[in-house]
Coordinates of C-alpha atoms in Angstrom, one line a residue:
D13 CA -4.4 -15.6 28.0
A14 CA -7.5 -15.9 25.8
A15 CA -9.2 -12.8 27.2
A16 CA -6.1 -10.6 26.7
F17 CA -5.8 -11.9 23.1
D18 CA -9.4 -11.2 22.4
G19 CA -9.0 -7.7 23.7
A20 CA -6.0 -7.1 21.4
A21 CA -7.8 -8.8 18.5
S22 CA -10.8 -6.5 18.7
G23 CA -8.6 -3.7 17.4
G24 CA -8.1 -5.4 14.0
T25 CA -5.0 -7.0 12.6
I26 CA -2.7 -8.7 15.1
D27 CA 1.0 -7.9 14.8
T28 CA 4.0 -9.9 16.0
E29 CA 4.5 -7.7 19.0
T30 CA 1.0 -8.4 20.2
L31 CA 1.6 -12.1 19.4
S32 CA 4.6 -12.2 21.7
R33 CA 3.1 -10.1 24.4
Y34 CA 0.1 -12.4 24.8
A35 CA 1.8 -15.7 23.8
A36 CA -1.2 -16.2 21.5
D37 CA -1.8 -19.2 19.4
P38 CA -0.2 -18.4 16.0
K39 CA -3.0 -20.2 14.2
A40 CA -5.5 -17.9 15.9
V41 CA -3.4 -14.9 14.9
L42 CA -3.2 -16.0 11.3
W43 CA -7.0 -16.7 11.2
R44 CA -7.8 -13.2 12.7
N45 CA -5.5 -11.5 10.2
L46 CA -6.9 -13.3 7.2
E47 CA -10.4 -12.5 8.5
R48 CA -9.5 -8.8 8.8
F49 CA -8.0 -8.8 5.3
K50 CA -11.4 -10.0 3.9
E51 CA -13.4 -7.7 6.1
Q52 CA -11.4 -4.7 4.9
H53 CA -11.9 -5.5 1.3
N54 CA -15.6 -5.7 1.8
E55 CA -15.7 -2.5 3.9
L56 CA -13.8 -0.4 1.3
A57 CA -15.5 -1.7 -1.8
P58 CA -18.3 1.0 -2.0
Y59 CA -15.9 3.9 -1.8
G60 CA -14.4 6.0 -4.6
R61 CA -17.0 5.3 -7.4
D62 CA -16.9 8.9 -8.5
L63 CA -13.1 8.9 -8.6
R64 CA -12.6 5.8 -10.8
D65 CA -12.6 7.8 -14.0
I66 CA -9.5 9.9 -13.1
E67 CA -7.2 9.1 -15.9
G68 CA -3.9 7.4 -14.9
V69 CA -0.6 8.7 -16.3
A70 CA 2.2 6.3 -17.0
L71 CA 5.7 7.2 -16.1
D72 CA 8.3 7.8 -18.8
K73 CA 10.5 4.7 -18.6
S74 CA 13.6 6.8 -18.8
K75 CA 12.9 8.6 -15.5
R76 CA 15.5 8.0 -12.8
Q77 CA 16.4 9.6 -9.6
R78 CA 19.5 11.8 -10.2
E79 CA 21.9 13.9 -8.3
A80 CA 21.9 17.7 -8.8
N81 CA 24.6 17.4 -11.5
G82 CA 22.3 15.0 -13.5
S83 CA 24.1 11.7 -12.8
E84 CA 22.1 8.7 -11.5
V85 CA 22.1 8.2 -7.8
D86 CA 23.3 5.1 -5.9
F87 CA 21.7 4.0 -2.7
E88 CA 23.6 6.4 -0.5
S89 CA 23.3 9.5 -2.7
L90 CA 19.6 8.8 -3.1
Y91 CA 19.1 9.7 0.5
V92 CA 21.4 12.8 0.3
V93 CA 19.3 14.3 -2.6
A94 CA 16.0 13.1 -1.0
Q95 CA 16.8 15.2 2.1
Q96 CA 17.6 18.2 -0.1
A97 CA 14.4 17.8 -2.1
R98 CA 12.1 17.2 0.9
D99 CA 11.7 20.9 1.9
I100 CA 11.3 22.0 -1.7
F101 CA 8.6 19.4 -2.2
G102 CA 6.7 20.7 0.8
E103 CA 6.9 24.3 -0.4
L104 CA 5.7 23.5 -3.9
V105 CA 2.7 21.5 -2.6
D106 CA 1.8 24.2 -0.1
Q107 CA 2.0 26.8 -2.9
A108 CA -0.2 24.6 -5.2
L109 CA -2.8 24.2 -2.4
R110 CA -3.1 28.0 -2.1
F111 CA -3.6 28.5 -5.8
S112 CA -6.5 30.7 -6.7
E113 CA -8.8 29.7 -9.6
Y114 CA -9.1 33.4 -10.4
A115 CA -5.4 34.3 -10.6
E116 CA -2.3 33.2 -12.3
A117 CA -0.4 33.2 -9.0
P118 CA -0.9 31.5 -5.6
A119 CA -3.5 33.3 -3.5
P120 CA -2.6 34.5 0.0
A121 CA -3.6 32.4 2.9
P122 CA -7.2 33.3 3.9
A123 CA -7.7 35.5 6.9
A124 CA -8.6 33.7 10.1
Y125 CA -12.3 34.0 10.8
A126 CA -14.9 31.8 12.5
E127 CA -16.5 30.6 9.3
A128 CA -13.3 30.0 7.3
P129 CA -13.4 26.6 5.6
A130 CA -11.0 24.0 6.8
E131 CA -8.0 23.6 4.6
P132 CA -6.9 20.0 3.6
L133 CA -4.1 18.9 5.9
F134 CA -0.9 18.4 4.0
V135 CA 1.8 16.4 5.8
V136 CA 5.3 15.8 4.6
E137 CA 6.3 12.4 5.9
P138 CA 9.7 11.3 7.2
L139 CA 11.9 9.8 4.5
K140 CA 11.0 6.2 3.7
P141 CA 13.1 3.9 5.9
R142 CA 16.3 2.6 4.3
S143 CA 15.4 -1.0 5.0
R144 CA 12.1 -0.6 3.0
C145 CA 13.9 1.0 0.1
A146 CA 16.7 -1.6 0.1
E147 CA 14.0 -4.3 0.0
K148 CA 12.1 -2.5 -2.8
A149 CA 15.3 -2.0 -4.9
K150 CA 16.2 -5.6 -4.6
T151 CA 12.8 -7.2 -5.2
R152 CA 11.4 -4.9 -7.8
Y153 CA 14.3 -3.2 -9.6
G154 CA 17.2 -5.6 -9.5
G155 CA 19.1 -3.4 -7.0
D156 CA 18.7 -0.2 -9.0
A157 CA 18.1 2.5 -6.3
A158 CA 17.6 5.2 -9.0
R159 CA 14.2 3.7 -9.7
I160 CA 12.9 4.2 -6.2
L161 CA 10.5 7.2 -6.5
D162 CA 8.9 7.4 -3.0
V163 CA 11.7 8.2 -0.6
V164 CA 10.2 11.7 -0.2
R165 CA 6.5 11.3 0.5
G166 CA 3.6 13.5 1.5
S167 CA -0.1 13.0 2.1
I168 CA -3.4 14.9 2.1
V169 CA -6.7 13.6 3.4
A170 CA -9.8 14.8 1.7
E171 CA -13.2 14.7 3.5
T172 CA -15.4 13.8 0.4
E173 CA -14.9 12.4 -3.1
L174 CA -15.8 15.8 -4.5
D175 CA -13.2 17.4 -2.3
L176 CA -10.6 15.0 -3.5
L177 CA -11.4 15.5 -7.1
E178 CA -11.2 19.3 -6.7
L179 CA -8.0 18.9 -4.8
Y180 CA -6.5 16.9 -7.6
E181 CA -7.5 19.4 -10.3
K182 CA -5.8 22.2 -8.2
L183 CA -2.6 20.2 -7.7
R184 CA -2.5 19.3 -11.4
R185 CA -2.4 22.9 -12.3
G186 CA 0.3 23.8 -9.7
L187 CA 2.7 20.9 -9.8
D188 CA 4.8 19.0 -12.4
I189 CA 3.0 15.6 -12.1
V190 CA 4.7 12.9 -14.1
R191 CA 2.7 9.9 -13.0
V192 CA -0.8 9.2 -11.7
K193 CA -1.8 5.9 -10.1
N194 CA -5.5 5.7 -9.6
R195 CA -6.1 3.1 -6.9
F196 CA -9.8 4.0 -6.6
D197 CA -10.0 2.2 -9.9
K198 CA -7.4 -0.5 -9.1
P199 CA -7.1 -0.9 -5.3
G200 CA -4.0 -1.9 -3.5
I201 CA -3.4 -5.4 -2.1
T202 CA -5.5 -4.9 1.0
G203 CA -8.3 -3.1 -0.9
Y204 CA -7.0 0.3 0.0
K205 CA -8.0 3.1 -2.4
D206 CA -6.2 6.4 -2.9
L207 CA -4.6 8.5 -5.6
L208 CA -0.8 8.4 -5.9
L209 CA 0.9 11.3 -7.7
T210 CA 4.6 11.3 -8.6
V211 CA 5.8 14.9 -8.5
A212 CA 9.0 16.2 -10.2
V213 CA 10.8 18.6 -7.9
P214 CA 13.6 20.8 -9.5
L215 CA 17.0 20.1 -7.9
G216 CA 20.0 21.8 -9.6
E217 CA 20.4 20.5 -13.1
A218 CA 18.1 17.6 -12.4
E219 CA 14.8 16.8 -10.7
H220 CA 13.9 14.6 -7.8
L221 CA 10.7 12.5 -8.0
C222 CA 8.5 12.5 -4.9
E223 CA 5.2 10.8 -4.0
L224 CA 2.1 12.7 -3.0
Q225 CA -0.8 10.5 -1.7
L226 CA -4.4 11.8 -1.8
H227 CA -6.5 9.9 0.7
L228 CA -10.3 9.8 1.3
R229 CA -11.1 10.3 4.9
E230 CA -13.5 7.3 5.3
V231 CA -11.2 4.9 3.5
Y232 CA -8.3 6.2 5.5
S233 CA -10.1 5.7 8.8
K234 CA -11.3 2.2 8.0
S235 CA -8.0 0.8 6.9
S236 CA -5.3 -1.1 8.7
Y237 CA -1.7 -0.4 7.9
A238 CA -0.8 -3.3 10.1
S239 CA -2.7 -5.6 7.7
Y240 CA -0.7 -4.3 4.8
C241 CA 2.6 -4.9 6.6
F242 CA 1.5 -8.4 7.6
F243 CA 0.5 -9.5 4.1
R244 CA 3.1 -7.6 2.1
P245 CA 5.5 -10.5 1.9
F246 CA 2.8 -12.6 0.2
F247 CA 2.8 -10.2 -2.7
L248 CA 6.5 -9.6 -3.2
D249 CA 7.9 -10.3 -6.7
A250 CA 4.4 -10.7 -8.1
S251 CA 3.3 -9.7 -11.6
Q252 CA 0.0 -7.8 -12.0
T253 CA -1.7 -11.2 -12.9
Q254 CA -0.1 -12.9 -9.9
L255 CA -1.2 -10.0 -7.6
K256 CA -4.8 -10.6 -8.5
Q257 CA -4.4 -14.3 -8.1
R258 CA -2.9 -14.0 -4.7
K259 CA -5.5 -11.5 -3.5
D260 CA -8.2 -13.8 -4.8
V261 CA -6.7 -16.7 -2.9
L262 CA -6.9 -14.8 0.4
L263 CA -10.4 -13.6 -0.2
T264 CA -11.7 -17.2 -0.5
L265 CA -11.3 -17.5 3.3
P266 CA -14.2 -19.6 4.6
A267 CA -16.7 -17.9 7.0
T268 CA -15.5 -20.0 10.0
Y269 CA -12.4 -21.6 11.2
E270 CA -14.4 -24.8 11.6
A271 CA -15.0 -24.8 7.8
I272 CA -11.3 -25.2 7.2
L273 CA -11.1 -28.2 9.5
A274 CA -14.2 -29.8 8.0
D275 CA -13.5 -32.0 5.0
N276 CA -16.1 -30.4 2.7
G277 CA -13.9 -30.8 -0.4
S278 CA -14.0 -27.1 -1.3
V279 CA -11.0 -25.6 -3.0
G280 CA -10.8 -22.8 -0.4
A281 CA -11.0 -25.1 2.6
Q282 CA -8.2 -27.3 1.1
F283 CA -6.0 -24.3 0.4
F284 CA -6.3 -22.9 3.9
R285 CA -5.9 -26.3 5.6
A286 CA -2.6 -26.6 3.8
V287 CA -1.5 -23.0 4.9
F288 CA -2.5 -23.6 8.5
L289 CA -0.2 -26.6 8.8
G290 CA 2.7 -24.1 8.8
A291 CA 1.0 -21.3 10.7
D292 CA 3.3 -21.1 13.7
R293 CA 6.4 -20.3 11.6
A294 CA 4.5 -18.2 9.1
V295 CA 3.1 -15.8 11.8
R296 CA 6.3 -15.6 13.8
D297 CA 8.4 -14.6 10.8
R298 CA 6.4 -12.6 8.3
A299 CA 9.2 -12.8 5.8
L300 CA 8.3 -16.4 5.4
L301 CA 4.5 -15.9 5.1
F302 CA 3.5 -18.3 2.4
A303 CA 7.1 -18.1 1.1
Q304 CA 7.2 -21.6 -0.2
L305 CA 3.8 -21.9 -1.7
P306 CA 4.1 -22.6 -5.5
L307 CA 2.4 -19.3 -6.4
A308 CA 4.4 -18.4 -9.5
E309 CA 3.9 -21.6 -11.3
S310 CA 0.2 -22.0 -10.4
S311 CA -2.3 -20.9 -13.1
S312 CA -5.4 -20.8 -10.8
L313 CA -6.5 -21.3 -7.2
K314 CA -7.6 -24.8 -8.0
D315 CA -4.2 -25.6 -9.6
L316 CA -2.4 -24.0 -6.6
T317 CA -4.4 -26.2 -4.1
S318 CA -3.8 -29.3 -6.2
R319 CA 0.0 -28.6 -6.0
L320 CA -0.2 -27.9 -2.3
I321 CA -1.9 -31.2 -1.4
T322 CA 0.2 -33.4 -3.6
R323 CA 3.7 -32.2 -2.6
D324 CA 5.6 -33.0 0.6
D325 CA 7.7 -29.9 1.1
H326 CA 5.0 -27.2 1.2
L327 CA 5.2 -26.7 5.0
L328 CA 6.5 -23.3 5.9

């Protein structure tokens, strides 16, 4: 009922499980998720200004995931070597975090006493699910599993921007970092900001590439992973230019649902009116979210809206 749905909606993004549980109106779900997408962008905008200048490092285009004998992996062997590399990755990061600025070797762990500073929490995540990696290999890399670099993942949450900067400098001295993505400078699709490090871990005659995510506490706590999952299909197969275009499209959401229904002639209202015609199917199957919108061939939001309102087959 309406009260139950409002209670679920108060937590942020609405997922398909909640939709089914409360038999909610798909258009209301889509509206709330679009609204949360815009809210999150606005909430996260002020963070990370002192971290934007961290220089990115591009990945050598020849880098591939390899087996211990040096041959490129296929999808199955990718998970075999990832499992082998996971523990090594954890040990190397732990060692780098204990590195002393005043020694050439890792410092011993500090003795436990009441005033001891809290250490940043490093967590080695479970291996990335096979379904996600299969989708990534197909949509981004033409089926080449050897280009998937984040099967092994870890994360550290820093309390302040200064803490994160110092943490990065320490890790840079102690790890073989082959790529740096600074998303404090160029945020992710939902506005999320972090620092992504690709770390080379020795494995036999080769190396395995792992991802280490450095998060800022306030950004981490204000963000919704459910929102990322909900909108991710909208950004699949997009170039960097198209990513910005599609994000800009969602951020033109009018302030009220009534503004979409009102015939005020604005580009944003026309766009969302066209989208909401197919909301039921779009919300119930996220893989179809905006799937048939003519995004790739549209040069601007105005052009996209024009194409939407002049074609008969845009309904999802």
